[in-house]
Short mmCIF file of C-alpha atoms in Angstrom, two decimals:
data_model
loop_
_atom_site.label_atom_id
_atom_site.label_comp_id
_atom_site.label_asym_id
_atom_site.label_seq_id
_atom_site.Cartn_x
_atom_site.Cartn_y
_atom_site.Cartn_z
CA MET T 1 59.92 -26.47 -22.30
CA ALA T 2 62.86 -28.94 -22.44
CA ALA T 3 60.54 -31.75 -21.41
CA PHE T 4 58.11 -30.79 -24.13
CA GLY T 5 60.97 -30.79 -26.72
CA ARG T 6 62.10 -34.28 -25.70
CA LEU T 7 58.53 -35.55 -25.95
CA VAL T 8 58.19 -34.18 -29.50
CA SER T 9 61.56 -35.76 -30.48
CA VAL T 10 60.54 -39.17 -29.16
CA CYS T 11 57.27 -38.98 -31.09
CA ARG T 12 59.12 -38.02 -34.30
CA ASN T 13 61.52 -40.99 -34.01
CA ALA T 14 58.67 -43.31 -33.26
CA VAL T 15 56.83 -42.25 -36.41
CA ARG T 16 59.93 -42.80 -38.59
CA SER T 17 60.44 -46.34 -37.29
CA PRO T 18 58.71 -49.11 -39.40
CA ARG T 19 58.11 -51.05 -36.25
CA SER T 20 56.23 -48.15 -34.86
CA VAL T 21 54.09 -47.92 -37.99
CA ILE T 22 53.11 -51.58 -37.59
CA SER T 23 52.35 -50.97 -33.93
CA VAL T 24 50.15 -48.02 -34.79
CA ALA T 25 48.29 -50.10 -37.34
CA ARG T 26 47.67 -52.77 -34.71
CA HIS T 27 46.58 -50.24 -32.06
CA ARG T 28 44.75 -47.55 -33.97
CA ALA T 29 42.83 -46.54 -30.89
CA VAL T 30 46.04 -45.49 -29.13
CA GLY T 31 47.08 -42.99 -31.81
CA PRO T 32 44.44 -40.35 -31.28
CA ALA T 33 44.96 -40.53 -27.55
CA ILE T 34 48.69 -39.81 -27.91
CA VAL T 35 48.11 -36.90 -30.28
CA GLY T 36 45.46 -35.49 -27.98
CA SER T 37 47.79 -35.80 -25.00
CA VAL T 38 50.55 -33.99 -26.88
CA LEU T 39 48.34 -31.15 -27.96
CA GLY T 40 46.79 -30.87 -24.53
CA THR T 41 50.17 -30.80 -22.82
CA GLY T 42 51.36 -28.14 -25.24
CA LEU T 43 48.38 -25.92 -24.56
CA ILE T 44 48.80 -26.30 -20.82
CA CYS T 45 52.46 -25.34 -21.01
CA TYR T 46 51.68 -22.45 -23.31
CA TYR T 47 49.21 -20.94 -20.87
CA GLN T 48 51.43 -21.76 -17.88
CA TYR T 49 54.37 -19.73 -19.18
CA LEU T 50 52.39 -17.04 -21.00
CA PRO T 51 49.50 -16.29 -18.65
CA ASN T 52 48.69 -12.91 -20.17
CA ARG T 53 48.30 -14.18 -23.72
CA THR T 54 44.94 -15.23 -25.18
CA LEU T 55 44.32 -17.26 -28.27
CA PRO T 56 42.85 -15.36 -31.21
CA PHE T 57 39.92 -17.76 -31.39
CA ALA T 58 39.03 -17.61 -27.67
CA VAL T 59 35.40 -16.49 -27.18
CA TYR T 60 34.08 -15.37 -23.81
CA ALA T 61 30.33 -15.36 -23.17
CA GLU T 62 28.99 -12.20 -21.54
CA ALA T 63 28.15 -12.81 -17.91
CA PRO T 64 24.36 -12.76 -17.50
CA LYS T 65 23.15 -9.68 -15.68
CA GLU T 66 20.86 -10.22 -12.75
CA VAL T 67 17.55 -8.48 -13.20
CA ALA T 68 16.70 -6.55 -10.07
CA ALA T 69 13.32 -7.36 -8.59
CA PRO T 70 10.83 -4.47 -8.66
CA ALA T 71 10.92 -2.41 -5.50
CA LEU T 72 7.79 -2.86 -3.40
CA SER T 73 5.80 0.20 -2.41
CA ALA T 74 5.46 1.14 1.25
CA ARG T 75 1.83 0.03 1.22
CA LYS T 76 2.66 -3.33 -0.35
CA VAL T 77 5.37 -3.95 2.25
CA ARG T 78 2.95 -3.07 5.05
CA PHE T 79 0.27 -5.33 3.58
CA ILE T 80 2.67 -8.29 3.50
CA GLN T 81 3.86 -7.57 7.04
CA PHE T 82 0.35 -7.61 8.51
CA ALA T 83 -1.13 -10.34 6.29
CA SER T 84 -1.43 -13.49 8.38
CA VAL T 85 -2.84 -16.01 5.87
CA VAL T 86 -1.91 -17.41 2.48
CA TYR T 87 -4.24 -18.92 -0.12
CA GLU T 88 -3.08 -20.28 -3.49
CA GLN T 89 0.39 -18.84 -2.79
CA GLU T 90 -0.97 -15.30 -2.37
CA PRO T 91 -0.90 -13.40 0.96
CA TYR T 92 -4.19 -12.11 2.35
CA MET T 93 -5.20 -10.04 5.33
CA THR T 94 -8.00 -10.98 7.66
CA PRO T 95 -10.35 -8.20 8.86
CA ARG T 96 -8.46 -8.25 12.17
CA ASP T 97 -5.16 -7.80 10.29
CA PHE T 98 -6.58 -4.76 8.49
CA LEU T 99 -7.65 -3.10 11.73
CA PHE T 100 -4.23 -3.69 13.24
CA SER T 101 -2.51 -2.31 10.11
CA VAL T 102 -4.26 1.06 10.47
CA MET T 103 -3.80 1.27 14.25
CA LEU T 104 -0.29 -0.04 14.88
CA GLU T 105 3.02 1.17 13.49
CA ASN T 106 4.64 -2.26 13.45
CA VAL T 107 3.57 -5.87 13.75
CA ASP T 108 5.29 -8.30 16.10
CA ARG T 109 4.56 -11.51 14.23
CA LYS T 110 6.41 -14.54 15.55
CA LEU T 111 4.37 -17.19 13.74
CA GLN T 112 4.41 -18.13 10.07
CA LYS T 113 1.50 -17.17 7.85
CA LYS T 114 -1.26 -19.76 7.91
CA SER T 115 -1.93 -21.59 4.63
CA LEU T 116 -5.66 -21.92 4.05
CA THR T 117 -7.46 -24.82 2.41
CA THR T 118 -10.36 -24.43 -0.01
CA GLN T 119 -12.69 -25.76 2.65
CA GLU T 120 -11.55 -23.08 5.13
CA VAL T 121 -11.98 -20.32 2.53
CA ASN T 122 -15.49 -21.53 1.68
CA HIS T 123 -16.35 -21.41 5.39
CA MET T 124 -15.06 -17.81 5.52
CA LEU T 125 -17.22 -16.82 2.56
CA ALA T 126 -20.29 -18.38 4.15
CA THR T 127 -19.59 -16.41 7.33
CA ALA T 128 -19.17 -13.12 5.43
CA SER T 129 -22.37 -13.60 3.42
CA LYS T 130 -24.36 -13.89 6.67
CA ALA T 131 -22.61 -11.04 8.56
CA LEU T 132 -24.79 -8.19 9.80
CA ALA T 133 -24.03 -4.57 9.02
CA GLY T 134 -22.72 -2.36 11.80
CA ASN T 135 -19.68 -0.54 13.15
CA GLU T 136 -18.31 -3.78 14.59
CA LEU T 137 -18.33 -5.76 11.33
CA PHE T 138 -14.57 -6.29 11.04
CA ARG T 139 -14.20 -7.03 14.75
CA THR T 140 -17.04 -9.56 14.53
CA ILE T 141 -15.55 -11.41 11.55
CA GLY T 142 -12.07 -11.21 13.07
CA ASP T 143 -9.73 -13.76 11.48
CA ASP T 144 -12.55 -15.52 9.64
CA GLY T 145 -12.16 -13.62 6.36
CA LEU T 146 -9.94 -12.73 3.37
CA ILE T 147 -8.87 -9.26 2.18
CA SER T 148 -6.74 -8.97 -0.96
CA TYR T 149 -4.10 -6.30 -1.60
CA THR T 150 -6.35 -4.37 -3.99
CA GLU T 151 -9.11 -4.40 -1.37
CA TYR T 152 -6.61 -3.23 1.24
CA LEU T 153 -5.91 -0.13 -0.89
CA PHE T 154 -9.64 0.28 -1.47
CA LEU T 155 -10.41 0.16 2.26
CA LEU T 156 -7.63 2.63 3.05
CA THR T 157 -9.18 5.02 0.55
CA ILE T 158 -12.57 4.65 2.25
CA LEU T 159 -10.97 5.64 5.56
CA THR T 160 -9.38 8.81 4.21
CA LYS T 161 -11.76 10.26 1.61
CA PRO T 162 -15.16 12.00 1.72
CA HIS T 163 -18.17 9.99 0.60
CA ILE T 164 -19.14 12.19 -2.35
CA GLY T 165 -16.33 10.79 -4.49
CA PHE T 166 -17.58 7.24 -4.01
CA HIS T 167 -21.12 8.27 -4.89
CA ILE T 168 -19.92 9.81 -8.15
CA ALA T 169 -17.94 6.69 -9.06
CA PHE T 170 -20.83 4.44 -8.05
CA ARG T 171 -23.32 6.35 -10.22
CA MET T 172 -21.00 6.29 -13.23
CA LEU T 173 -21.12 2.49 -13.18
CA ASP T 174 -24.86 2.38 -12.45
CA LEU T 175 -26.04 2.15 -16.06
CA ASP T 176 -29.79 2.13 -15.46
CA GLY T 177 -29.74 4.67 -12.62
CA ASN T 178 -31.31 2.37 -10.02
CA GLU T 179 -28.53 2.97 -7.46
CA GLN T 180 -27.21 -0.59 -7.57
CA VAL T 181 -24.34 -2.48 -9.22
CA ASP T 182 -23.49 -6.13 -9.72
CA LYS T 183 -20.31 -7.93 -8.71
CA LYS T 184 -18.51 -7.36 -12.01
CA GLU T 185 -19.18 -3.62 -11.89
CA PHE T 186 -18.08 -3.46 -8.27
CA LEU T 187 -14.73 -5.08 -9.09
CA LYS T 188 -14.20 -2.30 -11.62
CA LEU T 189 -15.23 0.33 -9.06
CA LYS T 190 -12.84 -1.16 -6.50
CA LYS T 191 -9.90 -0.95 -8.90
CA ILE T 192 -10.79 2.60 -9.94
CA ILE T 193 -10.88 3.98 -6.39
CA GLY T 194 -8.32 1.75 -4.70
CA THR T 195 -5.53 2.01 -7.27
CA SER T 196 -3.89 4.61 -9.47
CA LYS T 197 -3.43 4.19 -13.21
CA LYS T 198 -0.52 6.59 -13.32
CA ARG T 199 2.58 5.20 -14.95
CA ALA T 200 4.99 3.94 -12.33
CA PRO T 201 8.68 4.91 -12.54
CA GLN T 202 11.12 2.32 -13.81
CA GLY T 203 12.23 -0.20 -11.19
CA THR T 204 9.21 0.24 -8.94
CA GLU T 205 6.44 -2.15 -8.13
CA LYS T 206 4.40 -3.38 -11.08
CA PRO T 207 0.65 -2.68 -11.22
CA VAL T 208 -1.42 -5.11 -9.21
CA VAL T 209 -3.08 -7.79 -11.29
CA GLU T 210 -5.47 -9.97 -9.34
CA GLY T 211 -7.66 -12.63 -10.76
CA ASP T 212 -11.37 -12.51 -10.12
CA GLY T 213 -11.47 -16.25 -9.49
CA VAL T 214 -10.66 -15.98 -5.77
CA ASN T 215 -13.69 -14.80 -3.87
CA THR T 216 -13.10 -12.59 -0.82
CA THR T 217 -14.92 -11.47 2.28
CA LEU T 218 -15.99 -8.13 0.78
CA GLN T 219 -17.39 -9.77 -2.33
CA ALA T 220 -19.30 -12.36 -0.31
CA TYR T 221 -20.59 -9.68 2.07
CA PHE T 222 -21.83 -7.42 -0.74
CA PHE T 223 -23.03 -9.99 -3.29
CA GLY T 224 -23.63 -13.22 -1.38
CA GLU T 225 -21.62 -16.41 -1.27
CA ARG T 226 -22.23 -17.10 -4.98
CA GLY T 227 -22.07 -13.48 -6.15
CA GLU T 228 -25.65 -13.34 -7.43
CA ASN T 229 -26.88 -10.36 -5.35
CA LYS T 230 -26.92 -6.68 -6.29
CA LEU T 231 -25.21 -4.01 -4.18
CA GLN T 232 -27.43 -1.04 -3.34
CA TYR T 233 -25.69 2.31 -2.91
CA GLN T 234 -27.38 2.89 0.43
CA ASP T 235 -25.86 -0.37 1.70
CA PHE T 236 -22.45 0.58 0.31
CA HIS T 237 -22.72 4.03 1.90
CA ARG T 238 -23.59 2.47 5.24
CA PHE T 239 -20.58 0.16 4.93
CA MET T 240 -18.28 3.17 4.42
CA VAL T 241 -19.76 5.04 7.37
CA ASP T 242 -19.57 1.94 9.59
CA LEU T 243 -15.96 1.19 8.64
CA GLN T 244 -14.84 4.74 9.40
CA ALA T 245 -16.73 4.66 12.70
CA GLU T 246 -15.24 1.30 13.65
CA VAL T 247 -11.65 2.46 13.06
CA GLN T 248 -12.30 5.78 14.80
CA GLU T 249 -13.73 4.02 17.84
CA MET T 250 -10.77 1.62 18.06
CA GLU T 251 -8.23 4.43 17.72
CA PHE T 252 -10.06 6.49 20.33
CA LEU T 253 -10.06 3.59 22.79
CA GLN T 254 -6.40 2.90 22.02
CA PHE T 255 -5.25 6.42 22.91
CA SER T 256 -7.79 7.04 25.68
CA LYS T 257 -6.64 3.79 27.31
CA GLY T 258 -10.20 2.43 27.17
CA MET T 259 -11.81 5.44 28.84
CA ASP T 260 -14.92 7.29 27.64
CA THR T 261 -12.98 10.53 27.18
CA MET T 262 -9.51 11.27 25.82
CA ARG T 263 -7.14 13.63 27.59
CA ARG T 264 -5.91 16.53 25.47
CA GLU T 265 -2.37 15.24 25.66
CA ASP T 266 -3.63 11.85 24.42
CA PHE T 267 -5.30 13.61 21.49
CA ALA T 268 -2.02 15.39 20.74
CA GLU T 269 -0.22 12.04 20.85
CA TRP T 270 -2.75 10.65 18.36
CA LEU T 271 -2.17 13.59 16.03
CA LEU T 272 1.60 13.09 16.06
CA HIS T 273 1.49 9.29 16.00
CA TYR T 274 2.40 8.88 12.31
CA THR T 275 4.16 12.18 11.61
CA ASN T 276 7.77 12.25 10.47
CA GLU T 277 8.47 15.96 10.56
CA GLU T 278 11.79 17.47 11.58
CA ASP T 279 9.96 19.67 14.10
CA ASN T 280 8.41 16.69 15.87
CA GLU T 281 10.36 17.29 19.06
CA ALA T 282 9.23 20.91 19.05
CA TYR T 283 5.62 19.77 18.86
CA TRP T 284 6.11 17.49 21.85
CA GLU T 285 7.69 20.36 23.74
CA ASN T 286 4.66 22.54 22.95
CA MET T 287 2.40 19.80 24.26
CA ARG T 288 4.30 19.57 27.55
CA LYS T 289 4.43 23.34 28.12
CA ARG T 290 1.15 24.64 26.72
CA ILE T 291 -1.50 21.96 27.18
CA PRO T 292 -2.80 21.79 30.76
CA ALA T 293 -3.44 18.43 32.38
CA GLY T 294 -6.86 17.23 33.40
CA GLN T 295 -8.83 18.48 30.35
CA SER T 296 -10.54 15.92 28.12
CA ILE T 297 -11.97 15.47 24.61
CA THR T 298 -15.12 13.43 24.01
CA PHE T 299 -15.61 10.80 21.34
CA GLU T 300 -18.03 13.09 19.46
CA GLU T 301 -15.37 15.82 19.33
CA PHE T 302 -12.85 13.25 18.14
CA LYS T 303 -15.19 12.03 15.36
CA ALA T 304 -15.78 15.61 14.19
CA PHE T 305 -12.04 16.11 13.82
CA CYS T 306 -11.74 12.84 11.87
CA LEU T 307 -14.46 14.09 9.52
CA PHE T 308 -12.39 17.23 9.03
CA THR T 309 -9.25 15.26 8.12
CA ASN T 310 -11.22 13.25 5.53
CA ASN T 311 -12.14 16.56 3.86
CA LEU T 312 -8.62 17.97 3.93
CA GLU T 313 -8.61 18.89 0.24
CA ASP T 314 -11.77 20.94 0.57
CA PHE T 315 -10.38 22.54 3.75
CA SER T 316 -7.21 23.56 1.92
CA PHE T 317 -9.28 25.15 -0.83
CA SER T 318 -11.52 26.97 1.64
CA MET T 319 -8.44 28.18 3.53
CA LYS T 320 -7.20 29.86 0.36
CA LEU T 321 -10.59 31.51 -0.04
CA VAL T 322 -10.58 32.76 3.55
CA THR T 323 -6.95 33.93 3.75
CA GLY T 324 -6.22 34.67 0.10
CA ALA T 325 -2.84 32.90 0.25
CA ASN T 326 -0.82 30.35 2.23
CA ARG T 327 -0.31 32.81 5.06
CA PRO T 328 -0.54 31.97 8.76
CA VAL T 329 -4.15 31.69 9.86
CA GLY T 330 -5.84 32.56 13.13
CA MET T 331 -8.30 30.41 15.06
CA ALA T 332 -11.41 32.24 13.81
CA GLN T 333 -10.35 31.87 10.17
CA PHE T 334 -9.43 28.24 10.75
CA LYS T 335 -12.82 27.48 12.30
CA ARG T 336 -14.63 29.19 9.42
CA ALA T 337 -12.67 27.22 6.82
CA VAL T 338 -13.50 23.94 8.57
CA ARG T 339 -17.20 24.75 8.52
CA ILE T 340 -17.07 25.61 4.81
CA ALA T 341 -15.34 22.33 4.03
CA THR T 342 -17.32 19.95 6.24
CA GLY T 343 -20.53 21.72 7.23
CA HIS T 344 -19.66 21.11 10.90
CA ASP T 345 -17.78 22.96 13.61
CA LEU T 346 -14.78 21.80 15.60
CA SER T 347 -15.12 22.36 19.33
CA ASP T 348 -13.10 25.12 20.97
CA ASN T 349 -11.45 22.43 23.07
CA VAL T 350 -10.09 20.67 19.97
CA LEU T 351 -9.15 23.90 18.19
CA ASP T 352 -7.24 25.16 21.23
CA THR T 353 -5.31 21.88 21.40
CA VAL T 354 -4.42 22.04 17.70
CA PHE T 355 -3.24 25.64 17.86
CA LYS T 356 -1.17 25.19 21.02
CA LEU T 357 0.46 22.14 19.50
CA PHE T 358 1.34 23.52 16.04
CA ASP T 359 1.83 27.23 16.77
CA MET T 360 5.62 27.29 16.62
CA ASP T 361 6.31 30.96 17.41
CA GLY T 362 3.49 31.62 19.89
CA ASP T 363 1.64 34.22 17.73
CA LYS T 364 -1.63 32.23 17.94
CA CYS T 365 -1.51 31.48 14.23
CA LEU T 366 -0.80 28.33 12.22
CA SER T 367 1.41 27.88 9.21
CA HIS T 368 -0.97 26.56 6.55
CA LYS T 369 1.71 24.61 4.66
CA GLU T 370 3.25 23.06 7.77
CA PHE T 371 -0.09 22.08 9.28
CA MET T 372 -1.23 20.50 6.01
CA GLY T 373 2.00 18.48 5.86
CA VAL T 374 1.45 17.07 9.34
CA MET T 375 -2.21 16.26 8.64
CA THR T 376 -1.29 14.55 5.38
CA ASP T 377 1.10 12.28 7.27
CA ARG T 378 -1.64 11.65 9.82
CA ILE T 379 -4.28 10.46 7.38
CA ARG T 380 -1.77 8.45 5.34
CA ARG T 381 -0.60 6.89 8.60
CA GLY T 382 3.04 7.52 7.76
CA LEU T 383 2.91 5.75 4.39
CA LYS T 384 4.22 8.38 2.02
CA VAL T 385 3.58 7.17 -1.52
CA GLN T 386 6.24 8.23 -4.02
CA HIS T 387 5.20 9.49 -7.46
CA GLN T 388 1.54 9.52 -6.52
CA SER T 389 -0.97 12.27 -7.10
CA GLY T 390 -1.77 14.62 -4.26
CA PHE T 391 -5.15 15.52 -2.81
CA SER T 392 -5.89 18.04 -5.55
CA ASP T 393 -5.39 15.35 -8.21
CA TYR T 394 -7.49 12.74 -6.46
CA TRP T 395 -10.82 13.93 -7.85
CA LYS T 396 -9.32 14.29 -11.31
CA CYS T 397 -8.20 10.68 -11.09
CA VAL T 398 -11.66 9.56 -9.91
CA LYS T 399 -13.43 11.42 -12.71
CA ARG T 400 -10.99 10.23 -15.39
CA GLU T 401 -11.08 6.60 -14.33
CA THR T 402 -14.82 6.45 -13.71
CA LEU T 403 -15.46 7.93 -17.14
CA LYS T 404 -13.15 5.33 -18.63
CA GLY T 405 -14.90 2.55 -16.69
CA ALA T 406 -18.32 3.79 -17.74
CA LYS T 407 -17.22 3.97 -21.37
CA GLU T 408 -16.03 0.37 -21.24
CA ALA T 409 -19.30 -0.72 -19.66
CA LEU T 410 -21.50 1.27 -22.07
CA GLY T 411 -19.70 0.39 -25.27
CA ASP T 412 -21.41 2.25 -28.13
CA THR T 413 -24.73 2.83 -26.36
CA GLY T 414 -23.86 6.32 -25.12
CA CYS T 415 -24.06 8.02 -21.73
CA PRO T 416 -27.07 7.17 -19.52
CA PHE T 417 -27.30 10.69 -18.05
#
């Protein structure tokens, strides 16, 4: 502070001197610089010796808060992991990617996603428009196609739901009752079945908004390369049946190691492949102790069980009718409930495997709640969706959304039925 006092004294004497006044007049540009230096030096000293003091006029801007990015759902994360191509800065799956995503738990991708050109996409659409129906459609197209995220959800729903729900939704959009829809109506149907309109909790992934400008393999396959064709329900139904059969065949070959029959322990491994239950180790122990080696399950028996899992909601309802409550159920009651729900029987070979695997206390009965939990994990392939409706709410969602879609399509003309 002594140095600051001497500087102020020198400045005062300089101002009083007439010679200094003349000098200032000659060098007016120097004056403001000196005053600024004095004030600046004073402020620096003030803050140096009084670090905890703040000026009354000091204003501090509030630090901007970083907005957290919405958390991605488990399905969105899985879609991005398995998607191998990018077009117009959006990730897409190929049909091969989709098959891998429902068969494999993880993807070992060492290469970057391939960026597609418009010419390559147009070639893919031409290929899809000429593809023949069958249970090898996705394997035939392979990497020569595009599947969007909304279509990924739509295809997953096809794999895990009975066909009657799709027929109801299809008919609600079929205004003239001729069992066919155009491309615009199909896009609405796809969003109705493949997504949920329920309000998402704060901080979670935003609803998917995809433009209709980017054509995809499914659209080209159903409506032609230019989208001018109509989709008949019988063709759509065949597509659903073929897709389920294709995935079932690939999963069967995966766990049977390419053989025509699957060992019972391989079938048990398939059942537990995506489960995350605390009793998982107990199930594996049951498999090792109770299931004899050398007995096999055919592909037809495997397909019948897959049909049962796709009708799990109806099975749960029929189980309540048969048992009257969520009590443990015996094999005869279980078999009867399956027939009520699906119209088909499960083989004794499959039923015996299921009971020996999930009967925890050896009383030859299954816990309804526990078995349903494991089967739910199985059909969802380990992707538990938070804040999403359960099986009992699925049909309510389909009815509500198809009615809403039909109302939008009809306008003020009324219901066609």
